[in-house]
Structures are given as C-alpha cells and as structure tokens.
mmCIF file of C-alpha atoms and ligand atoms in Angstrom:
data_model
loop_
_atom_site.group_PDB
_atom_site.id
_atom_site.type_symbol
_atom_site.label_atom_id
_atom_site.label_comp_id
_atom_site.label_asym_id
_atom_site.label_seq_id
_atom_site.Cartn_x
_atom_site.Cartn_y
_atom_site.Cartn_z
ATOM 1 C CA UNK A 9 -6.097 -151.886 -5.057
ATOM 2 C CA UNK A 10 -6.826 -149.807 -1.849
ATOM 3 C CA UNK A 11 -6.997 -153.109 -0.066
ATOM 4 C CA UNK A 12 -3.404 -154.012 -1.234
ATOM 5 C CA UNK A 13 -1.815 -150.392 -0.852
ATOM 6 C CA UNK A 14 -2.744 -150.487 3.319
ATOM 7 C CA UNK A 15 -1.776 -154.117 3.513
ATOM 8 C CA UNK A 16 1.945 -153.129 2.362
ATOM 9 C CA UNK A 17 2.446 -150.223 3.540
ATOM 10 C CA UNK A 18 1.301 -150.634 7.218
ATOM 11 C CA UNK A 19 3.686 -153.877 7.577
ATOM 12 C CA UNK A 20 6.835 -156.232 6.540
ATOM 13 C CA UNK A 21 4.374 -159.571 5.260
ATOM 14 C CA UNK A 22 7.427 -161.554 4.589
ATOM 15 C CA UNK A 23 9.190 -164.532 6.120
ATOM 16 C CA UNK A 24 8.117 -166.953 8.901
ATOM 17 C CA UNK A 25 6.609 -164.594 11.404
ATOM 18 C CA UNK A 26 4.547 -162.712 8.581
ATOM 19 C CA UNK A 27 1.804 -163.842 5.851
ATOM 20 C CA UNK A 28 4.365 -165.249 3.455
ATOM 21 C CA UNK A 29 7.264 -166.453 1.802
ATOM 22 C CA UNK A 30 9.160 -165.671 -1.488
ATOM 23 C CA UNK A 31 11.836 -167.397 -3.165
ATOM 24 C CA UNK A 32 14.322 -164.612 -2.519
ATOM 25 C CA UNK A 33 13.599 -164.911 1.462
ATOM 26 C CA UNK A 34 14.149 -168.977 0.983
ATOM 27 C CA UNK A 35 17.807 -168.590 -0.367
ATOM 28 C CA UNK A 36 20.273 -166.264 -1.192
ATOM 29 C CA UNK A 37 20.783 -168.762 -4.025
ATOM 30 C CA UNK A 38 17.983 -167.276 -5.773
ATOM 31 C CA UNK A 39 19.189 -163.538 -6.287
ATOM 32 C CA UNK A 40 22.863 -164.365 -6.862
ATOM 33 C CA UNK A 41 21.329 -166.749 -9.649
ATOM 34 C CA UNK A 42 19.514 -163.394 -11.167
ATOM 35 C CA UNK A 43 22.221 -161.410 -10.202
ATOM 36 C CA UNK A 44 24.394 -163.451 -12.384
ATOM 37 C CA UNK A 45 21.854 -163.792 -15.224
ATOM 38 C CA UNK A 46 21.861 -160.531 -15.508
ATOM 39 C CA UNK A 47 25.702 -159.717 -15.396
ATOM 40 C CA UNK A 48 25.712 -161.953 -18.207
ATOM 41 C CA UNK A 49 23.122 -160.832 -20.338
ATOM 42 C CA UNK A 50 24.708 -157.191 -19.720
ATOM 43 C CA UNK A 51 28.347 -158.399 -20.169
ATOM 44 C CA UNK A 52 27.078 -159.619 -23.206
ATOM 45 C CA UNK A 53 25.488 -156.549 -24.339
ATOM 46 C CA UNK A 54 29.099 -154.399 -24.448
ATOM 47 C CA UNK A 55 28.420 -154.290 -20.367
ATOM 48 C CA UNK A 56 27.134 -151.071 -21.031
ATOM 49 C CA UNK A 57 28.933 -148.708 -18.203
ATOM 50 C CA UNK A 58 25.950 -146.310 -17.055
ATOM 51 C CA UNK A 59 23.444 -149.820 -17.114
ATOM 52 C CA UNK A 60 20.627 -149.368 -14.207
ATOM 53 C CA UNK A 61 19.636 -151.961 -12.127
ATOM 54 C CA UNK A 62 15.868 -151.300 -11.476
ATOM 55 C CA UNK A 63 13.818 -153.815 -9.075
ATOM 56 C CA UNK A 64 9.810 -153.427 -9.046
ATOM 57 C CA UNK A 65 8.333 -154.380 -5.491
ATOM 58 C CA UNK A 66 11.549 -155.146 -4.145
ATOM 59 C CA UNK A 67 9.645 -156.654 -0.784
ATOM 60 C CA UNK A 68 12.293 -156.559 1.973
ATOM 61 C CA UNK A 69 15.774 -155.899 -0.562
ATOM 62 C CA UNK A 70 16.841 -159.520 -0.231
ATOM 63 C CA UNK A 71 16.628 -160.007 -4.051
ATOM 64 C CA UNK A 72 18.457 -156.764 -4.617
ATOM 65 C CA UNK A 73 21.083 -157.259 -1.950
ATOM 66 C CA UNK A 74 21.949 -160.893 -3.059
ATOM 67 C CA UNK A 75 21.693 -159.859 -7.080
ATOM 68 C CA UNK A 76 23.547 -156.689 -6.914
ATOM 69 C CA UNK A 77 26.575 -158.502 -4.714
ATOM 70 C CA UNK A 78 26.756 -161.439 -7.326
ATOM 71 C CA UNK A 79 26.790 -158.906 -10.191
ATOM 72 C CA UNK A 80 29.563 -157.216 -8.448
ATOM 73 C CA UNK A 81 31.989 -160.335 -8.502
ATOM 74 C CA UNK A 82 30.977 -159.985 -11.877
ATOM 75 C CA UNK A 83 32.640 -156.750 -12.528
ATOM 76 C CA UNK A 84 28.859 -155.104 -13.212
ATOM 77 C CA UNK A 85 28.243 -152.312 -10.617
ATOM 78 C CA UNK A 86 24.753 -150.609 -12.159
ATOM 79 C CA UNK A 87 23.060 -147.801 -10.152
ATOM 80 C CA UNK A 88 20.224 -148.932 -8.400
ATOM 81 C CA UNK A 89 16.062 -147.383 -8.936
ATOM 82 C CA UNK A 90 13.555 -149.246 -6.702
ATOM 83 C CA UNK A 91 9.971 -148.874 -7.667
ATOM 84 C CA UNK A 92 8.477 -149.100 -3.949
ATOM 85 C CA UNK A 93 5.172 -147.573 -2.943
ATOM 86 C CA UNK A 94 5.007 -148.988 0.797
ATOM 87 C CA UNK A 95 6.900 -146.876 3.112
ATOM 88 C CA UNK A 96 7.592 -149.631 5.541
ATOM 89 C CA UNK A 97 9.120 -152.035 2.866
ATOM 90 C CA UNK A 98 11.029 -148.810 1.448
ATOM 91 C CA UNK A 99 12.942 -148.583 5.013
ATOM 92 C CA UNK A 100 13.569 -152.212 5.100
ATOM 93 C CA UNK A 101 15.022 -151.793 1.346
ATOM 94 C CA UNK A 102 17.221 -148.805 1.825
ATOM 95 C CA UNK A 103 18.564 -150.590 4.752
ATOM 96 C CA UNK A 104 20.206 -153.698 2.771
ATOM 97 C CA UNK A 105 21.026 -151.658 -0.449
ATOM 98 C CA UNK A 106 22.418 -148.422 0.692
ATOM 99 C CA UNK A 107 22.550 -145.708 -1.848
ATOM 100 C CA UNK A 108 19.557 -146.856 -3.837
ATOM 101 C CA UNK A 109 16.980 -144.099 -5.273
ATOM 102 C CA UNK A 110 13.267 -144.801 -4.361
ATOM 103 C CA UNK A 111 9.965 -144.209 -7.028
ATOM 104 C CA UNK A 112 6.735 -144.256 -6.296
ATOM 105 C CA UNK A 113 5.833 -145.529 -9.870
ATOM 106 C CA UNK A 114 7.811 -146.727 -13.309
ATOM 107 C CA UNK A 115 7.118 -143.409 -14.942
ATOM 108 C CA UNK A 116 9.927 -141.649 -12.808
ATOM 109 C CA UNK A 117 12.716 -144.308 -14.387
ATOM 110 C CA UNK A 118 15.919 -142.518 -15.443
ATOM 111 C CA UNK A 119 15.462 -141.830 -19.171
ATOM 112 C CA UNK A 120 18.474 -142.151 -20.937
ATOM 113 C CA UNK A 121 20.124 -145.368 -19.925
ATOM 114 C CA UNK A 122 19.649 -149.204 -20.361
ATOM 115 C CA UNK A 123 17.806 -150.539 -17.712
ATOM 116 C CA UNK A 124 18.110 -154.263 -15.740
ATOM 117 C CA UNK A 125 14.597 -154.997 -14.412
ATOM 118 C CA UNK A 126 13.787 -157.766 -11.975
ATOM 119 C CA UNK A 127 9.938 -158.027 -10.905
ATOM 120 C CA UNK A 128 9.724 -160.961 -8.695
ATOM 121 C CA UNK A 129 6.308 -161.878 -6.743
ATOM 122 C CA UNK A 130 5.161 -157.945 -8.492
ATOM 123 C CA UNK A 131 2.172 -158.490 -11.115
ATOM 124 C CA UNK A 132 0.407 -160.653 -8.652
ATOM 125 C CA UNK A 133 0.169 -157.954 -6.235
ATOM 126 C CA UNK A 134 -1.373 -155.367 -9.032
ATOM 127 C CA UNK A 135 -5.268 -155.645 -8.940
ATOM 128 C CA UNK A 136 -7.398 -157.520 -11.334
ATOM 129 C CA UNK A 137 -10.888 -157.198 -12.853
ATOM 130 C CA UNK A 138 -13.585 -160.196 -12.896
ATOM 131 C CA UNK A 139 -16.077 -160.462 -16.112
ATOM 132 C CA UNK A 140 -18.382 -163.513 -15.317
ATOM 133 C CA UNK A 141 -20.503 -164.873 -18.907
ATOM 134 C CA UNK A 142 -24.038 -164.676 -17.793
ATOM 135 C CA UNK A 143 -27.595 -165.249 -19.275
ATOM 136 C CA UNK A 144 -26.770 -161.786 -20.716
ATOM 137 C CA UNK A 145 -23.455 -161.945 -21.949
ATOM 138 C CA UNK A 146 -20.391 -160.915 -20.404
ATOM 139 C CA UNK A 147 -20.511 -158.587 -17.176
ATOM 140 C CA UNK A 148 -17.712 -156.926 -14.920
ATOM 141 C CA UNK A 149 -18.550 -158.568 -11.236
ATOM 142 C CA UNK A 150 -17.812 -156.197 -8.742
ATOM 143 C CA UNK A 151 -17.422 -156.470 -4.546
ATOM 144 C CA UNK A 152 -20.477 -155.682 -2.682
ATOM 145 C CA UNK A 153 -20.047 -153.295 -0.207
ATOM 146 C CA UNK A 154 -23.597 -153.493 1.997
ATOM 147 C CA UNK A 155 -23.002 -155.916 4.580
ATOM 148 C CA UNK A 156 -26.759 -157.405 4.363
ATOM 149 C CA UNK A 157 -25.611 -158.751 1.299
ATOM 150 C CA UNK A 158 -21.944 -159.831 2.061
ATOM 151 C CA UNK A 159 -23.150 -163.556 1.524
ATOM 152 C CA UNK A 160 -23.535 -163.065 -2.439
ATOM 153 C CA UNK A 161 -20.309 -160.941 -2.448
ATOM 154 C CA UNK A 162 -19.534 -160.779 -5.862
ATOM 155 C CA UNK A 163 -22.751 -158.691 -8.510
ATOM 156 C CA UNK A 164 -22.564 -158.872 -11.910
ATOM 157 C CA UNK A 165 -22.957 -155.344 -13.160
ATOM 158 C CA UNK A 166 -26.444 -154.746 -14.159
ATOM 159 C CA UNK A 167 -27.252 -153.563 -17.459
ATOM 160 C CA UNK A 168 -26.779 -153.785 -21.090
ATOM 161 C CA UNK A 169 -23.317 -153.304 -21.409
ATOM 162 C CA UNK A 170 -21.786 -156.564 -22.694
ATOM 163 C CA UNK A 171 -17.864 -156.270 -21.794
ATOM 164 C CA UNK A 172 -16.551 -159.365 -24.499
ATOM 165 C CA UNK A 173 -14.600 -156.440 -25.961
ATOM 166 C CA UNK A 174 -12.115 -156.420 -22.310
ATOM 167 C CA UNK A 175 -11.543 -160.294 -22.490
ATOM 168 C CA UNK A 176 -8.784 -161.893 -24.852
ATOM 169 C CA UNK A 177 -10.994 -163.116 -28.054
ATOM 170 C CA UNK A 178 -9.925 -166.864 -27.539
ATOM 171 C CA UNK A 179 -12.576 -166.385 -24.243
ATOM 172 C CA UNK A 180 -15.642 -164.838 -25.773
ATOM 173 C CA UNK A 181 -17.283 -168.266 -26.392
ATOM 174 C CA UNK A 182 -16.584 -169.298 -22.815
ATOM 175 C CA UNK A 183 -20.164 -170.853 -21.438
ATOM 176 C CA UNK A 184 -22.138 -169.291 -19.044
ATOM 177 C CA UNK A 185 -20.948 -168.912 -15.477
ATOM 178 C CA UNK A 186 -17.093 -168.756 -16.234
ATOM 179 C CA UNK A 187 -14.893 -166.117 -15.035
ATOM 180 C CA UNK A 188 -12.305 -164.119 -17.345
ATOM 181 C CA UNK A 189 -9.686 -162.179 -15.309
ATOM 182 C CA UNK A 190 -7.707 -159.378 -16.913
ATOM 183 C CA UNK A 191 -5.239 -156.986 -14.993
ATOM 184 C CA UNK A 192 -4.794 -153.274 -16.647
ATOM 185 C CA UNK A 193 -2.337 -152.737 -13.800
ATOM 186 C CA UNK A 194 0.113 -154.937 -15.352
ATOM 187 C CA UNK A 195 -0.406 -154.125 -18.616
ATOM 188 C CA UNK A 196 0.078 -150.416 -17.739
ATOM 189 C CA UNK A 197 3.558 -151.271 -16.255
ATOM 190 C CA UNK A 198 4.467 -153.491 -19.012
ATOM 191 C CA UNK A 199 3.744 -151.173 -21.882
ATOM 192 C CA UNK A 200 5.321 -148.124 -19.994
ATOM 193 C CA UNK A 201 8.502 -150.333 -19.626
ATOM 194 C CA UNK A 202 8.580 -151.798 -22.991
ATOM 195 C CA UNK A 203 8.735 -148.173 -24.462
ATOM 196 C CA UNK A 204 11.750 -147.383 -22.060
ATOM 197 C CA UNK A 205 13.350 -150.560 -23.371
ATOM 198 C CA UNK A 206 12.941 -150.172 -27.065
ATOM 199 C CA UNK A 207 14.328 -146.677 -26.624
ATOM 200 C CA UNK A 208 17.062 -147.232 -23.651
ATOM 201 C CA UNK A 209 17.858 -151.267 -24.273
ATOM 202 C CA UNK A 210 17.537 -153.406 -21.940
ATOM 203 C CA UNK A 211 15.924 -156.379 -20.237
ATOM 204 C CA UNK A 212 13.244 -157.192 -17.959
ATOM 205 C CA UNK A 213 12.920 -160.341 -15.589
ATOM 206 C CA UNK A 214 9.124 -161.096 -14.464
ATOM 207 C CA UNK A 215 8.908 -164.121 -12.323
ATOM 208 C CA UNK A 216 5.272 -165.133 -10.794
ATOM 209 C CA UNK A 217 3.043 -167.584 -10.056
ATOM 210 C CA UNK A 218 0.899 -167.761 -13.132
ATOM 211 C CA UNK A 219 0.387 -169.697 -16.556
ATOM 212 C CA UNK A 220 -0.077 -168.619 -20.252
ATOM 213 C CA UNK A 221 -3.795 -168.141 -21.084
ATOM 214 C CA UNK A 222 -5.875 -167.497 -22.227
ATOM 215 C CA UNK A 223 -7.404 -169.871 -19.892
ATOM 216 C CA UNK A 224 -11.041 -169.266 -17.710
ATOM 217 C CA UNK A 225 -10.750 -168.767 -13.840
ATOM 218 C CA UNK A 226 -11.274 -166.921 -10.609
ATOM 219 C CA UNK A 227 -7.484 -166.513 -9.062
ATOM 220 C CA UNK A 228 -7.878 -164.503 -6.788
ATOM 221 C CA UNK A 229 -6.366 -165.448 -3.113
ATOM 222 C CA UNK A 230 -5.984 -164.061 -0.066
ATOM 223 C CA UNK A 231 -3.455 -165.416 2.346
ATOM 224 C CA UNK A 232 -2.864 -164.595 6.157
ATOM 225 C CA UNK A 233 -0.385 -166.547 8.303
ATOM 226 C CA UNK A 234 1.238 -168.398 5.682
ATOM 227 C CA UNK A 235 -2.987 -170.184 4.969
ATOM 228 C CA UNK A 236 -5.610 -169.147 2.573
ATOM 229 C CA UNK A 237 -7.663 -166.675 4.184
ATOM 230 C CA UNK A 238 -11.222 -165.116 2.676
ATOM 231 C CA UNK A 239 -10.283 -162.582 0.672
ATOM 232 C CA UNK A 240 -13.433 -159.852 1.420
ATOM 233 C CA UNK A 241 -12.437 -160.154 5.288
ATOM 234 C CA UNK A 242 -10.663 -157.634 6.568
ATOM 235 C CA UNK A 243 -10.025 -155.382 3.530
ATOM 236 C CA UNK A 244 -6.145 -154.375 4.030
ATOM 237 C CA UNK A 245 -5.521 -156.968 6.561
ATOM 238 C CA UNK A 246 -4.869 -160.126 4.494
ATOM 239 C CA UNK A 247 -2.616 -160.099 0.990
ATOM 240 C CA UNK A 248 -4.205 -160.247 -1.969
ATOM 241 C CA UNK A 249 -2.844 -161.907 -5.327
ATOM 242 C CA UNK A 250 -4.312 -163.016 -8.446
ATOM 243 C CA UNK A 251 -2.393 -165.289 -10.827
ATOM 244 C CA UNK A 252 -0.642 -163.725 -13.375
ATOM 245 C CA UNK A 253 -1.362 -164.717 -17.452
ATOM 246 C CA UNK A 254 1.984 -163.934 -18.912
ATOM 247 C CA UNK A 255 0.050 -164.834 -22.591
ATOM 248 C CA UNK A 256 -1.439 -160.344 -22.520
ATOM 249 C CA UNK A 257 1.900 -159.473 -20.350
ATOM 250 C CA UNK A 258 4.350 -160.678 -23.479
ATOM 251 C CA UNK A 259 1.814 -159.138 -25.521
ATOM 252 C CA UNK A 260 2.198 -156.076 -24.040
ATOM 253 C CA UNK A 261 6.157 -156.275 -24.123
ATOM 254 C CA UNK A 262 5.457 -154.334 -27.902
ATOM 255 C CA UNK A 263 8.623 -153.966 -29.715
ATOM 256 C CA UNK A 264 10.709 -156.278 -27.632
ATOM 257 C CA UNK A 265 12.217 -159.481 -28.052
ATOM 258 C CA UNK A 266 10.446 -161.827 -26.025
ATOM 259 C CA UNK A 267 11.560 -165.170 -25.315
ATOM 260 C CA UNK A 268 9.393 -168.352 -24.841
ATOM 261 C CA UNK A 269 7.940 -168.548 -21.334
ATOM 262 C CA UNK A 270 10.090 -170.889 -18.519
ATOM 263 C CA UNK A 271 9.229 -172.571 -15.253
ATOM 264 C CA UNK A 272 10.760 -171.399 -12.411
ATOM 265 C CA UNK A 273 12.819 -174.775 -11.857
ATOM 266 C CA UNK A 274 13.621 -175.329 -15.503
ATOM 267 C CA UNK A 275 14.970 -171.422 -15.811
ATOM 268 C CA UNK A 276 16.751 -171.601 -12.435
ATOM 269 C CA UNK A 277 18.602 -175.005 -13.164
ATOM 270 C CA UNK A 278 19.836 -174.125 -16.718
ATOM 271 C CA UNK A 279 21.207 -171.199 -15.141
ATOM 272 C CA UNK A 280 22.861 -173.908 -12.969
ATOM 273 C CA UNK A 281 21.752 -172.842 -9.281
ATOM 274 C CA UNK A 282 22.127 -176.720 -8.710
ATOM 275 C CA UNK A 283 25.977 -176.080 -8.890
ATOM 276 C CA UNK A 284 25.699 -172.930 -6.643
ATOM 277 C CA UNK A 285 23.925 -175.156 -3.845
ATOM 278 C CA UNK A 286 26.473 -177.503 -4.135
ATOM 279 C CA UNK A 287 29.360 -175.089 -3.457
ATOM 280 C CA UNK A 288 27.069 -172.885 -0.682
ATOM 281 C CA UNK A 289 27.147 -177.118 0.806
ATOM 282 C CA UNK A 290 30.552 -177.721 0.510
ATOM 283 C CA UNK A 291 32.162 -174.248 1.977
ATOM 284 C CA UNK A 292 29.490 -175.107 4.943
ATOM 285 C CA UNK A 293 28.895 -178.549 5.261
ATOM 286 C CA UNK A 294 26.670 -178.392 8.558
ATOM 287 C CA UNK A 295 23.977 -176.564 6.312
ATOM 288 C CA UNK A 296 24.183 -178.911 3.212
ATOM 289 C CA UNK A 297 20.371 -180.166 4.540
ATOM 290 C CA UNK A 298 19.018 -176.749 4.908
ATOM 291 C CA UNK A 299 21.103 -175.550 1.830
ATOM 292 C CA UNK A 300 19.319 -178.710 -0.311
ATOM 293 C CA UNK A 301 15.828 -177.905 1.151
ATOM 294 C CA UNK A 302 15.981 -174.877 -0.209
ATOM 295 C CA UNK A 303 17.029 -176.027 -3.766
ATOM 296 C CA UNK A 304 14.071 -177.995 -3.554
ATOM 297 C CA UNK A 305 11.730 -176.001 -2.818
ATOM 298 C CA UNK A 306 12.711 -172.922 -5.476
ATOM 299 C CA UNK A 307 13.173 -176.053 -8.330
ATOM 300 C CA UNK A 308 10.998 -178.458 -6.889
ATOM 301 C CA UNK A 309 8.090 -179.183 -9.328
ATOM 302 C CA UNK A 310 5.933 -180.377 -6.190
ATOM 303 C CA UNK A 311 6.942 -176.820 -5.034
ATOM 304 C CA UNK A 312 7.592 -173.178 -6.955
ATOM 305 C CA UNK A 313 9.607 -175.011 -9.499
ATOM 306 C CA UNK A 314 6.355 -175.898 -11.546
ATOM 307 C CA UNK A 315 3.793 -173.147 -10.514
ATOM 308 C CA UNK A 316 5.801 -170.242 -10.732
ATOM 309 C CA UNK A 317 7.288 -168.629 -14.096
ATOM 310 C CA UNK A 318 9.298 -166.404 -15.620
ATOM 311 C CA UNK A 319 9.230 -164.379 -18.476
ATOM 312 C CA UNK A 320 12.152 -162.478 -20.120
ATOM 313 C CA UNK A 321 11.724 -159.428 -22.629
ATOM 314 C CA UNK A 322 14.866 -157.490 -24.087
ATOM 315 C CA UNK A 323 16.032 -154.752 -26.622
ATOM 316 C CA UNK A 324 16.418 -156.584 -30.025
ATOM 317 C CA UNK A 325 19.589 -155.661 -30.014
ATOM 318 C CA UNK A 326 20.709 -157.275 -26.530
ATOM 319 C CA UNK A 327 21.493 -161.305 -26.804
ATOM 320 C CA UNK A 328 19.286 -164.213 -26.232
ATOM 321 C CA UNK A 329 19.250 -164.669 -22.285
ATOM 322 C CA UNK A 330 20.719 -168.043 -20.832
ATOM 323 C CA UNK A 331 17.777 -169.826 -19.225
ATOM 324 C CA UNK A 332 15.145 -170.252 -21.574
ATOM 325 C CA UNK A 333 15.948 -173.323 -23.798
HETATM 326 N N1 LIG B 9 9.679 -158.964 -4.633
HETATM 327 C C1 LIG B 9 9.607 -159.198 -3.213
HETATM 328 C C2 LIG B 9 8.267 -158.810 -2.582
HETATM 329 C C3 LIG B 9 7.005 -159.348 -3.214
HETATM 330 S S1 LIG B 9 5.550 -158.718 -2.380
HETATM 331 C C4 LIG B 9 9.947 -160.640 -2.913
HETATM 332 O O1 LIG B 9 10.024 -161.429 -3.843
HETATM 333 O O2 LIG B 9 10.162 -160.970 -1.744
HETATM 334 C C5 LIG B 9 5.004 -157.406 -3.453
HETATM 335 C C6 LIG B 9 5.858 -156.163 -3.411
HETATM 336 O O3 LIG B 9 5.324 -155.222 -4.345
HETATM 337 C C7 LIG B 9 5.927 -155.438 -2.083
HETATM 338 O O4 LIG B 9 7.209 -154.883 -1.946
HETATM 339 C C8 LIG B 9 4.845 -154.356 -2.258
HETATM 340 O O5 LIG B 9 4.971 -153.283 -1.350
HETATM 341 C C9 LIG B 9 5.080 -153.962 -3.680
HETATM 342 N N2 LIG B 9 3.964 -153.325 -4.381
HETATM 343 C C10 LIG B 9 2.672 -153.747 -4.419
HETATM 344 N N3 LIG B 9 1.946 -152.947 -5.235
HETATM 345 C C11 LIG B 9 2.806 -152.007 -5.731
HETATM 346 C C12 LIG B 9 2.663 -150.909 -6.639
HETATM 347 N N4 LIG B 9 1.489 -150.636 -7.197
HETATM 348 N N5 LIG B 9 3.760 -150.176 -6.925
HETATM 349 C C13 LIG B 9 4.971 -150.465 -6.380
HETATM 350 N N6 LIG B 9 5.152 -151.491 -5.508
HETATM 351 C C14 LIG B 9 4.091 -152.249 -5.184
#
C-alpha cells in the first residue's frame, strides 16, 4: 500500500513516456463510449437532475474529460466528485475537468444524491494479501524486509494460526503450495459504495484486468517502462497491480442489482464504439489507421478486449444497463 501511495503521488505513470498505458489514454473513443453509457442508463432512470458523476482514480482526467463532454451532447450535465489521493494526478485532473471537487477517500461522497461511478484501471491499484497452503495449512505470506534474506522474499507467517477462514470456501481444498489472493481494499470501497447506492440510486462502472474466481494464483505485477519489472525492487518506484476477482467484488455490491460480468471488447462493441470509430475515421480520414489501431487494441481479444472486464452494479430501481447481453 505504502509502496503504491509514493509511486502515484510523486509522478504522472501514464502514456508513452511513463510506466503505462490505459484504455482511456489510447482513445477518446473509450470515455465518450462510458460517457454515453451512462447518459443512457441515467436518461433512463427519470435523468435524475442533481445526478453526480463520481470517478475513482481518475489517473490523468482523460476518462472524465471525454465522458463528461459525451454526456453533455446528451443533455446530462452531473456535478463532478473525484476520489484522488495523489496530489500530482489531482493537478493533472483539475486541469482537464475544471470545477470538479477532490476526496481523499469514498467516505466523503455527497450523501443525498444518485451517484454515476466509473472506476477504470482502480481495484488493481488497491493492495492485496497472499495466503500460500502449506504443510500446515493455510498461512498469510508476507514481504521480507532484511536484505540477507531478500532471495526467499516472500515467509509464510509462522505459527498456528490457520487463515482458511480469509479465503473464498471454493479454495480451502486447494493443494499445498498454491496461492489465494484476497483484496480488503476493494471490498472496503465496494461495500461503502453499495450502501450509498441502495440509499442514493445509482450505478457503478468497474472495468479491470481480472477474471471471476474463485480461481488459485499469485497476480501480483510490477511494471516499469511499459515491461514487467520485479516487484520488491525499488519499493515506490515501479507500479504495482494485482488482478482483480470480480466473483467477492459483486459479492460485495450487497443490495444491488448486479449484472453478469462482460469483457471489455464484448461490453464496448454492444455499446457500438465500432460505429463511433467509424465516424471519428470518416470526419478525419488521414487518422482512419491510427483511429482503427486503437479500436483494436481496446476490443481486440489478442489485446484488452479479452483480459480486461467490466462489471456493472445499480439501484434496483434504475434499468438494466446496455452492454451486458
Ligand atoms: N483511471 C485512470 C488511472 C488508473 S491508475 C486511467 O484509466 O487512466 C490508478 C489511479 O488510482 C491513479 O489515479 C492513482 O493515483 C489512483 N489511486 C491509487 N490508489 C488509490 C486510493 N487508495 N485512493 C484513491 N485513488 C487511488
């Protein structure tokens, strides 16, 4: 967690000459395609006049700044609440969205009105916890901090202390040596947002790289320079991520609606972003090759299209969401 906190907040990561790319820095196609999802889910809801738009993570305020203009042409104009803890990113944020308010956590969320929320590339960011099955039963492995013994790196917590109860109950069986990951973080955020919703209505938007568990498996990934980089060099230096289970994060989502997990490419082309590439190509022919890279590469299934997902959650009062099958 500490690790992650100095990473972001002592520089921008994103785009060529940082550590790397997200679908909203790729094309604008991919916010207006939220943007629109979401003026359509909220037209749909009564287009509820005092509706926030809240972003978690908003990276650089590409997302935002391509949603937020799309909904706009869509007559829906919501207030805007970014959930930012990096002071650097914050700057680079209030500089495309002017007049948004900044929180430090979801807790501080206006209260009293329905809230939009888009969390793209956010869970994976949020630190996880390791349990590795040994002779023993289950242990938490931790990160060893005495440099004589950075070549074992990971130590099983010694003791008697079996931790089966922390690990989804399809993975208690797993055999010896496998790795269960499970993130509090998110589940924190998810159940603190889900209460909002029930109360507020609403939606929330989660998009990640990830699959739906439960499912064995050390994730966890640093990246430097747009390559995998060791992740216990240079605490702070490199990003970290983990692969996000969205099977505990619907889970979480108590009292919602959720609907049936999409990939990336699937959601994005029932939502038709193939027929906003092809007018972005027509209105500027000379980038119809950099326009139809980038289609590829957000719906690609070589590319995000397969790998990444995205999970939608709503009031049960608010409609079914386009997108989803
Ligand atoms: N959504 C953006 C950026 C993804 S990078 C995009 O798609 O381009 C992860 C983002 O989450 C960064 O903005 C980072 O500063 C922010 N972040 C990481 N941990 C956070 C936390 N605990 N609370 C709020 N923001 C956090």
């Amino acid at each position: 967690m500490l690790a992650n906190a100095r990473y972001y907040a002592t520089r921008d990561p994103l785009g060529t000459a940082g550590d790397f790319i997200t679908a909203p820095e790729i094309s604008q196609m991919f916010g207006e395609m939220i943007g629109l999802w979401l003026a359509d889910i909220w037209a749909r809801a009564g287009g509820p006049v005092d509706a926030a738009y809240v972003e978690l993570g908003p990276g650089r305020g590409t997302l935002a700044a391509d949603a937020l203009r799309a909904m706009g042409h869509a007559g829906c104009r919501p207030s805007v609440h970014l959930v930012e803890t990096s002071p650097t990113l914050r700057a680079a944020q209030a500089g495309v969205v002017p007049g948004a308010t900044f929180y430090d956590s979801v807790a501080s969320l206006p209260a009293d009105v329905p809230l939009m929320i888009v969390a793209n590339e956010f869970f994976d960011a949020l630190p996880v916890r390791q349990f590795l099955r040994t002779e023993a039963g289950w242990r938490e492995r931790m990160v060893m901090n005495d440099r004589a013994e950075w070549g074992r790196r990971f130590l099983p917590i010694l003791g008697d202390d079996d931790c089966r109860a922390a690990l989804q109950p399809q993975l208690g069986d797993a055999g010896q040596g496998s790795v269960v990951e499970t993130c509090p973080a998110a589940m924190d955020v998810m159940a603190a947002l889900s209460a909002r919703l029930r109360v507020q209505g609403g939606v929330i938007l989660a998009i990640d790289y990830g699959y739906a568990g439960p499912a064995t498996g050390d994730s966890v990934q640093a990246v430097q320079a747009h390559r995998f980089a060791d992740p216990f060099v240079d605490p702070g230096e490199r990003d970290l991520t983990a692969h996000v289970d969205f099977t505990p994060l619907a889970a979480a989502a108590a009292g919602l609606t959720v609907s049936p997990l999409a990939t990336q490419g699937a959601f994005l082309t029932r939502i038709g972003i193939r027929a906003r590439a092809d007018a972005l190509a027509r209105r500027n022919p000379a980038a119809q090759q950099v326009v139809h890279e980038a289609l590829d590469r957000l719906i690609g299934p070589a590319k995000m299209g397969q790998l990444f997902k995205v999970m939608a959650a709503r009031h049960n009062d608010w409609p079914q969401p386009e997108g989803f099958g």
